[in-house]
Coordinates of N, CA and C in Angstrom, one line a residue:
X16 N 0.8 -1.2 0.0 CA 0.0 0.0 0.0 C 0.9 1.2 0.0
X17 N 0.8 2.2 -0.7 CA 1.2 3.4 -0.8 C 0.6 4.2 -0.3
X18 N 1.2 5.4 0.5 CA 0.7 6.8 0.9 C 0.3 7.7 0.5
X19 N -0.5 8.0 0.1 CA -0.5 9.4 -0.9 C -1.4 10.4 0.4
X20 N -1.4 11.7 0.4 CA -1.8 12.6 1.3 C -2.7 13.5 0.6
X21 N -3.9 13.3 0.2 CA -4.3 14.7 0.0 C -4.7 15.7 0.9
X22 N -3.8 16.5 1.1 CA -4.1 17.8 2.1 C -5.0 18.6 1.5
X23 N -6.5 18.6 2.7 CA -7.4 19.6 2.5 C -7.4 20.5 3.6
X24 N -6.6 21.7 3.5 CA -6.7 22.7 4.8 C -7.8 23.6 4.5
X25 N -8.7 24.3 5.3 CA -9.5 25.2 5.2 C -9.8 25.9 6.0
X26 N -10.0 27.3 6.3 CA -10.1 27.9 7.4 C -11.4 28.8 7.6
X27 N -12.0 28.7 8.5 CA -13.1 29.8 8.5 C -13.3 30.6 10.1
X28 N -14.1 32.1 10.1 CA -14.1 32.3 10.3 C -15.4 32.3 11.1
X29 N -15.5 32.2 12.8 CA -16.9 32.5 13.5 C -17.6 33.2 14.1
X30 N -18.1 34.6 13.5 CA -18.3 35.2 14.3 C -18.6 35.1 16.1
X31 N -18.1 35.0 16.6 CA -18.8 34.7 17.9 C -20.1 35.7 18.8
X32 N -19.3 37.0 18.3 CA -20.5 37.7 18.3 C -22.0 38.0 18.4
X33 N -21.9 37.1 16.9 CA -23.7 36.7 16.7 C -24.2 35.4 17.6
X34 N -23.3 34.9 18.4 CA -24.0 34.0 19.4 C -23.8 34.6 20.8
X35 N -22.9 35.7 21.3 CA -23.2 36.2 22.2 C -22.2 35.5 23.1
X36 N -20.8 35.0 22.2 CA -20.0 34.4 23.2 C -18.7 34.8 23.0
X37 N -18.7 36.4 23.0 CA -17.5 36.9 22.8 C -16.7 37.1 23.8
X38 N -15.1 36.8 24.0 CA -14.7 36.4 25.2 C -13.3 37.5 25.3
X39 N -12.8 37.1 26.7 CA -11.7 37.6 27.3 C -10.4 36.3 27.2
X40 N -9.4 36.6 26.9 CA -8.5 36.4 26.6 C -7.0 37.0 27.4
X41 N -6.5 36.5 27.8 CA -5.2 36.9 28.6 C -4.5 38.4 27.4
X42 N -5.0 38.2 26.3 CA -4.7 39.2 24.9 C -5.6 40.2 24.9
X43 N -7.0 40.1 25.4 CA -8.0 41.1 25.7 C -9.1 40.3 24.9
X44 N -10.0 41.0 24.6 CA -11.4 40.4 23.9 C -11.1 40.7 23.0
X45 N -11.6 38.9 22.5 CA -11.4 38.7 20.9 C -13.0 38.2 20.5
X46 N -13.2 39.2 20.0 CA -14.7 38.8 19.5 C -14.8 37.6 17.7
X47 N -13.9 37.3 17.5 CA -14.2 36.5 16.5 C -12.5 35.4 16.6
X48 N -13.2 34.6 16.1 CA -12.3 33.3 16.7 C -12.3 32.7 15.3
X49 N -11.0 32.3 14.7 CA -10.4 31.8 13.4 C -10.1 30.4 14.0
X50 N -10.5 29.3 12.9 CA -9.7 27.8 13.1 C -10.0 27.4 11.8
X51 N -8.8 26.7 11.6 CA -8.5 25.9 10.2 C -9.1 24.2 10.4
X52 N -9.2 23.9 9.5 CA -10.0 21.9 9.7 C -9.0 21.3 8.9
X53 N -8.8 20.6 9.0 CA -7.2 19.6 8.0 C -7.8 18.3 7.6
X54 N -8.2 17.9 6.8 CA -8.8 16.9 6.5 C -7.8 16.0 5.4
X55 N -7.3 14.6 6.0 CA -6.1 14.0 5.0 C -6.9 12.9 4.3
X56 N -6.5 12.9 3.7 CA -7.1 11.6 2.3 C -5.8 10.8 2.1
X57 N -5.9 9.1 2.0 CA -5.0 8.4 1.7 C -5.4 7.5 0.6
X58 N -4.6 7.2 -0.2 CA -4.6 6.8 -1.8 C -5.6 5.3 -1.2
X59 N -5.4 4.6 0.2 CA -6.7 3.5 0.8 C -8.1 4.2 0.8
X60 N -8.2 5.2 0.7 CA -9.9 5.5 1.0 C -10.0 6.2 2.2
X61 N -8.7 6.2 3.2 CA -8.9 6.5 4.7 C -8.8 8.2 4.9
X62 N -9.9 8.8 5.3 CA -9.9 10.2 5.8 C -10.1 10.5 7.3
X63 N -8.9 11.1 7.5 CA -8.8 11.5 8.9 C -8.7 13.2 8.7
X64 N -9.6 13.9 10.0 CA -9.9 15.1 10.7 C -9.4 15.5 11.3
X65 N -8.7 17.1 11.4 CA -8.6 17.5 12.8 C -8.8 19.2 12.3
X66 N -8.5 19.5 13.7 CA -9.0 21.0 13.8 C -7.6 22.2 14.4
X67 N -7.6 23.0 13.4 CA -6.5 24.0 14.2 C -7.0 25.0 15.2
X68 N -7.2 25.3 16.0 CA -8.2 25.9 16.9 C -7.6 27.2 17.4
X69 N -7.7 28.5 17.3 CA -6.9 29.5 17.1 C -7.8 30.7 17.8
X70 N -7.1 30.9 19.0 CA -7.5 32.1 20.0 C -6.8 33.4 20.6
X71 N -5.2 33.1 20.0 CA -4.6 33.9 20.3 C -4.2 35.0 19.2
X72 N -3.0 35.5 18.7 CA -2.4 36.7 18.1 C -3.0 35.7 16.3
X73 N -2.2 34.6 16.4 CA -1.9 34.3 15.0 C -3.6 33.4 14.9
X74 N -4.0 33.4 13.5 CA -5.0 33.0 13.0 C -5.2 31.6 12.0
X75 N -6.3 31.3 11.9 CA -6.3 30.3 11.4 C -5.8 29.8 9.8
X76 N -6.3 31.2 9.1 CA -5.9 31.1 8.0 C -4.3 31.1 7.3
X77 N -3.5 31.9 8.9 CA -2.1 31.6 8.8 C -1.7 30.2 9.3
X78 N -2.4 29.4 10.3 CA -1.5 28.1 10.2 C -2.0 27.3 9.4
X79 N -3.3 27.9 8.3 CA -3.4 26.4 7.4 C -2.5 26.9 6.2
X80 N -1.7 28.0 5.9 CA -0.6 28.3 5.1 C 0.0 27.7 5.4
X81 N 0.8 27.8 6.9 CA 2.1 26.9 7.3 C 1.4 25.4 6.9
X82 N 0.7 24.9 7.0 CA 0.2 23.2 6.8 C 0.7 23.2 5.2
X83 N -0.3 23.7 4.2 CA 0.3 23.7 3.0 C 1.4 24.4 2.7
X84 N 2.4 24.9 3.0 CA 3.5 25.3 2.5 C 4.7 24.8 3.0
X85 N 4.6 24.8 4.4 CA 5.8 23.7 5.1 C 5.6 22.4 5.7
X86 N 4.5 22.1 6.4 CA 4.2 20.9 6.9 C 3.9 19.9 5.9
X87 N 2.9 20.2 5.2 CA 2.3 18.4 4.0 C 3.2 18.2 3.3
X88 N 4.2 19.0 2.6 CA 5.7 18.9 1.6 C 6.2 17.7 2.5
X89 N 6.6 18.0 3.7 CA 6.9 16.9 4.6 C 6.9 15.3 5.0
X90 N 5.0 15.8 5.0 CA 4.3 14.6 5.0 C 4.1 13.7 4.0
X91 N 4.0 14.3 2.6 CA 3.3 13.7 1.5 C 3.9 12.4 1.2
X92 N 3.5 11.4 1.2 CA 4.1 10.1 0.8 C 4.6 9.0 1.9
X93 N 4.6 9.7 3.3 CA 5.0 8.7 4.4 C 3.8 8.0 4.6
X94 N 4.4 6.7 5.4 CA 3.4 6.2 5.9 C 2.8 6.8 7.7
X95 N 1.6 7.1 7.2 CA 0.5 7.8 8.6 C 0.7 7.1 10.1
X96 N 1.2 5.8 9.8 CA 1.2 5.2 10.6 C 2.5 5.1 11.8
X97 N 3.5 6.0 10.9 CA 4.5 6.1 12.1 C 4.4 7.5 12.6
X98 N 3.2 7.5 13.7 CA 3.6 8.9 14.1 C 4.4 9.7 14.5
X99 N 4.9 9.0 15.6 CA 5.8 9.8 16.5 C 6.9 10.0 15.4
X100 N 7.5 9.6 14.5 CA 8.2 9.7 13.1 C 7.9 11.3 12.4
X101 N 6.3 11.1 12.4 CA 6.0 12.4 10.9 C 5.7 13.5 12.3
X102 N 5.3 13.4 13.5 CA 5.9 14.6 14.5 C 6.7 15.1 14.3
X103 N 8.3 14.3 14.5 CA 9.3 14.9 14.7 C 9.6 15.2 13.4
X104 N 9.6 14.8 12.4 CA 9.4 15.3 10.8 C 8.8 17.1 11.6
X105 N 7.7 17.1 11.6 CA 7.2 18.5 11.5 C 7.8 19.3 12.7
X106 N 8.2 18.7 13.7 CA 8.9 19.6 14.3 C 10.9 19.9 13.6
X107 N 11.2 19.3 12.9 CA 12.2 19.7 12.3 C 11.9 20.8 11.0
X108 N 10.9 20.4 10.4 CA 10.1 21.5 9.5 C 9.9 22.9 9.7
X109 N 9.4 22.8 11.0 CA 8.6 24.2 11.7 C 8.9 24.6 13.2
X110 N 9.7 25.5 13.3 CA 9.9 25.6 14.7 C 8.8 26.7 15.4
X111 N 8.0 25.9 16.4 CA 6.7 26.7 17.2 C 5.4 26.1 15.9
X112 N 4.4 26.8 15.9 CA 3.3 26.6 15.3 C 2.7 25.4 15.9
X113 N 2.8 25.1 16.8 CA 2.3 24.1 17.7 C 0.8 23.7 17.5
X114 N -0.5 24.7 17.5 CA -1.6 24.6 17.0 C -2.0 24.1 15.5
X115 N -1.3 24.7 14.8 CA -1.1 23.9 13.5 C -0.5 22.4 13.8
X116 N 0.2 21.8 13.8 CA 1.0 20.7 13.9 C -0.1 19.8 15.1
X117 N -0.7 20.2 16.2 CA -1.4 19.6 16.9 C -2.8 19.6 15.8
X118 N -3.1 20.3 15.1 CA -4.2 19.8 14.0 C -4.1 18.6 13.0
X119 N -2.7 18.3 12.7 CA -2.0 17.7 11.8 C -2.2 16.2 12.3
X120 N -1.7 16.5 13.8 CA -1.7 15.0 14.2 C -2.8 14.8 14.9
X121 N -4.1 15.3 15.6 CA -5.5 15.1 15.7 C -5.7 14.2 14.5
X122 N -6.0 14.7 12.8 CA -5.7 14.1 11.6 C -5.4 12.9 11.6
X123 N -3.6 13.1 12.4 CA -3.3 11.7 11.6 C -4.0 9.9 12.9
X124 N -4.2 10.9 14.1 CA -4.7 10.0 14.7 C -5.9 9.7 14.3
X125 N -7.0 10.2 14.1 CA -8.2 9.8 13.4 C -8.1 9.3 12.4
X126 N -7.3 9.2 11.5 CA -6.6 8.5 9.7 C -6.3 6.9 10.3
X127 N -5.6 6.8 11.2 CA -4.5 5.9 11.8 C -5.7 4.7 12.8
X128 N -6.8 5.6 13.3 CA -7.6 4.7 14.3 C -9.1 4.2 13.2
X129 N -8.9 5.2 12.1 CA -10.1 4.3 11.2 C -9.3 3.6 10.6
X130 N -8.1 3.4 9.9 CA -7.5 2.5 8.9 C -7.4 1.1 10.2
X131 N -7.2 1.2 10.9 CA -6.6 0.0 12.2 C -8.4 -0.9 12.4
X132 N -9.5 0.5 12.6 CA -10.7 0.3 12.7 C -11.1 0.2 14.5
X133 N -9.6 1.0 15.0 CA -10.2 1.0 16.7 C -10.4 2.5 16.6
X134 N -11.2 2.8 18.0 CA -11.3 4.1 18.2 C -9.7 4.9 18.6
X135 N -9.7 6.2 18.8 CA -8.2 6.8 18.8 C -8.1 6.6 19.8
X136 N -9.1 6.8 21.3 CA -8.3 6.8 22.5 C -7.7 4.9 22.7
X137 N -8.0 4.2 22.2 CA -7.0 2.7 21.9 C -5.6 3.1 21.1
X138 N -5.6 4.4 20.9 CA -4.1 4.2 20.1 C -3.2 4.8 20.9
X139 N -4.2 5.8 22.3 CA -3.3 6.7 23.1 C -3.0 5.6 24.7
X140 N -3.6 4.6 24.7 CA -3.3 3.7 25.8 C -4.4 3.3 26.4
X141 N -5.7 3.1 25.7 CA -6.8 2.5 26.4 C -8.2 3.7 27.1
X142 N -8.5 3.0 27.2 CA -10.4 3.5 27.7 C -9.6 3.8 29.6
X143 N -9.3 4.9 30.2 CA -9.2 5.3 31.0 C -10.7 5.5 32.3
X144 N -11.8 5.8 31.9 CA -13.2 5.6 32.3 C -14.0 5.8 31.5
X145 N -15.0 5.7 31.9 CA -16.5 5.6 31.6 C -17.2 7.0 31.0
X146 N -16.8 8.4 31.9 CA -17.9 9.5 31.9 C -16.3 10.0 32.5
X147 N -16.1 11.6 31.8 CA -15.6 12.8 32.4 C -16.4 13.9 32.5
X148 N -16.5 14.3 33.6 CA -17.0 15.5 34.3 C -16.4 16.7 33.0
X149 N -17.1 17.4 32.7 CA -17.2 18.6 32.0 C -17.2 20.1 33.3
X150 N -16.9 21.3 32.6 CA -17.1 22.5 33.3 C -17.0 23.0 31.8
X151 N -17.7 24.5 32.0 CA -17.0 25.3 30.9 C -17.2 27.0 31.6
X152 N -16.5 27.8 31.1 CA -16.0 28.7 32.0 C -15.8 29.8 30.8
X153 N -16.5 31.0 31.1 CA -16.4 32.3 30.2 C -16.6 33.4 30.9
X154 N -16.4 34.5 30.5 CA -16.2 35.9 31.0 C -16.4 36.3 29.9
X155 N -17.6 37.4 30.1 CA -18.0 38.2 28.9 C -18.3 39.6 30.0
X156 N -17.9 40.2 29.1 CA -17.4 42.1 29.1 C -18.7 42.8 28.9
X157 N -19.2 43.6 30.1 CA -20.9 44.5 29.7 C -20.8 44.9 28.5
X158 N -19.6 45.8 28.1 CA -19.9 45.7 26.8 C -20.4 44.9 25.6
X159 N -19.4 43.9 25.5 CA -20.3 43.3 24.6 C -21.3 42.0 24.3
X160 N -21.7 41.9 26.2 CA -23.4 41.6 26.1 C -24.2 42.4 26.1
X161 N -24.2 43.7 25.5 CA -25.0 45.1 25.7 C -25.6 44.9 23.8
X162 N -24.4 44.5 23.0 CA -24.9 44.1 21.7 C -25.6 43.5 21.3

């Protein structure tokens, strides 16, 4: 079997705004939140997902550039299957961009646990429990719950 990678990076933009969940940030309030989606295609049929998720200075549309211009060059043609391999591949590629590169390998874990046909957390060392407890936690500004 051969590798082949089609890299589909795409980035879009959410206003958050319009849902009223514009937030505070150690950078100040960022009312609109950029993330790129990385979707890989392998010459087997196997499509794996992940997400660049982007809150701070740099945006999403800049690390799906870095994905297509310095990281997939990288990737293209290895086998998916040796991760910790095409990691340090992209850490030799790109120094920092961390969110990009953690989108990469979200990807290649979801590529790697449908081609195997187990779920991903069996590829990270097993079913740890049953149910995690959730919280979620926001700070929004009078200002702009006044909009």
């Amino acid at each position: 079997m051969q590798y082949f990678f089609n890299w589909d990076v795409v980035w879009r933009a959410t206003d958050k705004l319009a849902y009223g969940l514009a937030g505070r940030t150690a950078l100040g309030v960022d009312p609109v939140s950029e993330h790129a989606i990385v979707r890989i295609d392998t010459d087997a049929g196997v499509t794996g997902w992940g997400e660049i998720a982007s809150c701070f200075a740099r945006r999403g549309r800049l690390y799906a550039r870095e994905v297509r211009e310095i990281l997939a060059p990288v990737l293209i043609g290895q086998d998916p299957r040796r991760l910790a391999f095409l990691v340090q591949a992209m850490d030799k590629a790109l120094d920092g961009s961390e969110p990009a590169k953690a989108g990469l390998e979200n990807a290649l874990f979801d590529l790697v646990g449908k081609h195997l046909g187990v779920p991903v957390y069996m590829l990270l060392g097993g079913l740890v429990r049953e149910r995690i407890p959730l919280s979620r936690s926001e700070e929004h500004t009078s200002e702009l719950q006044s909009r």
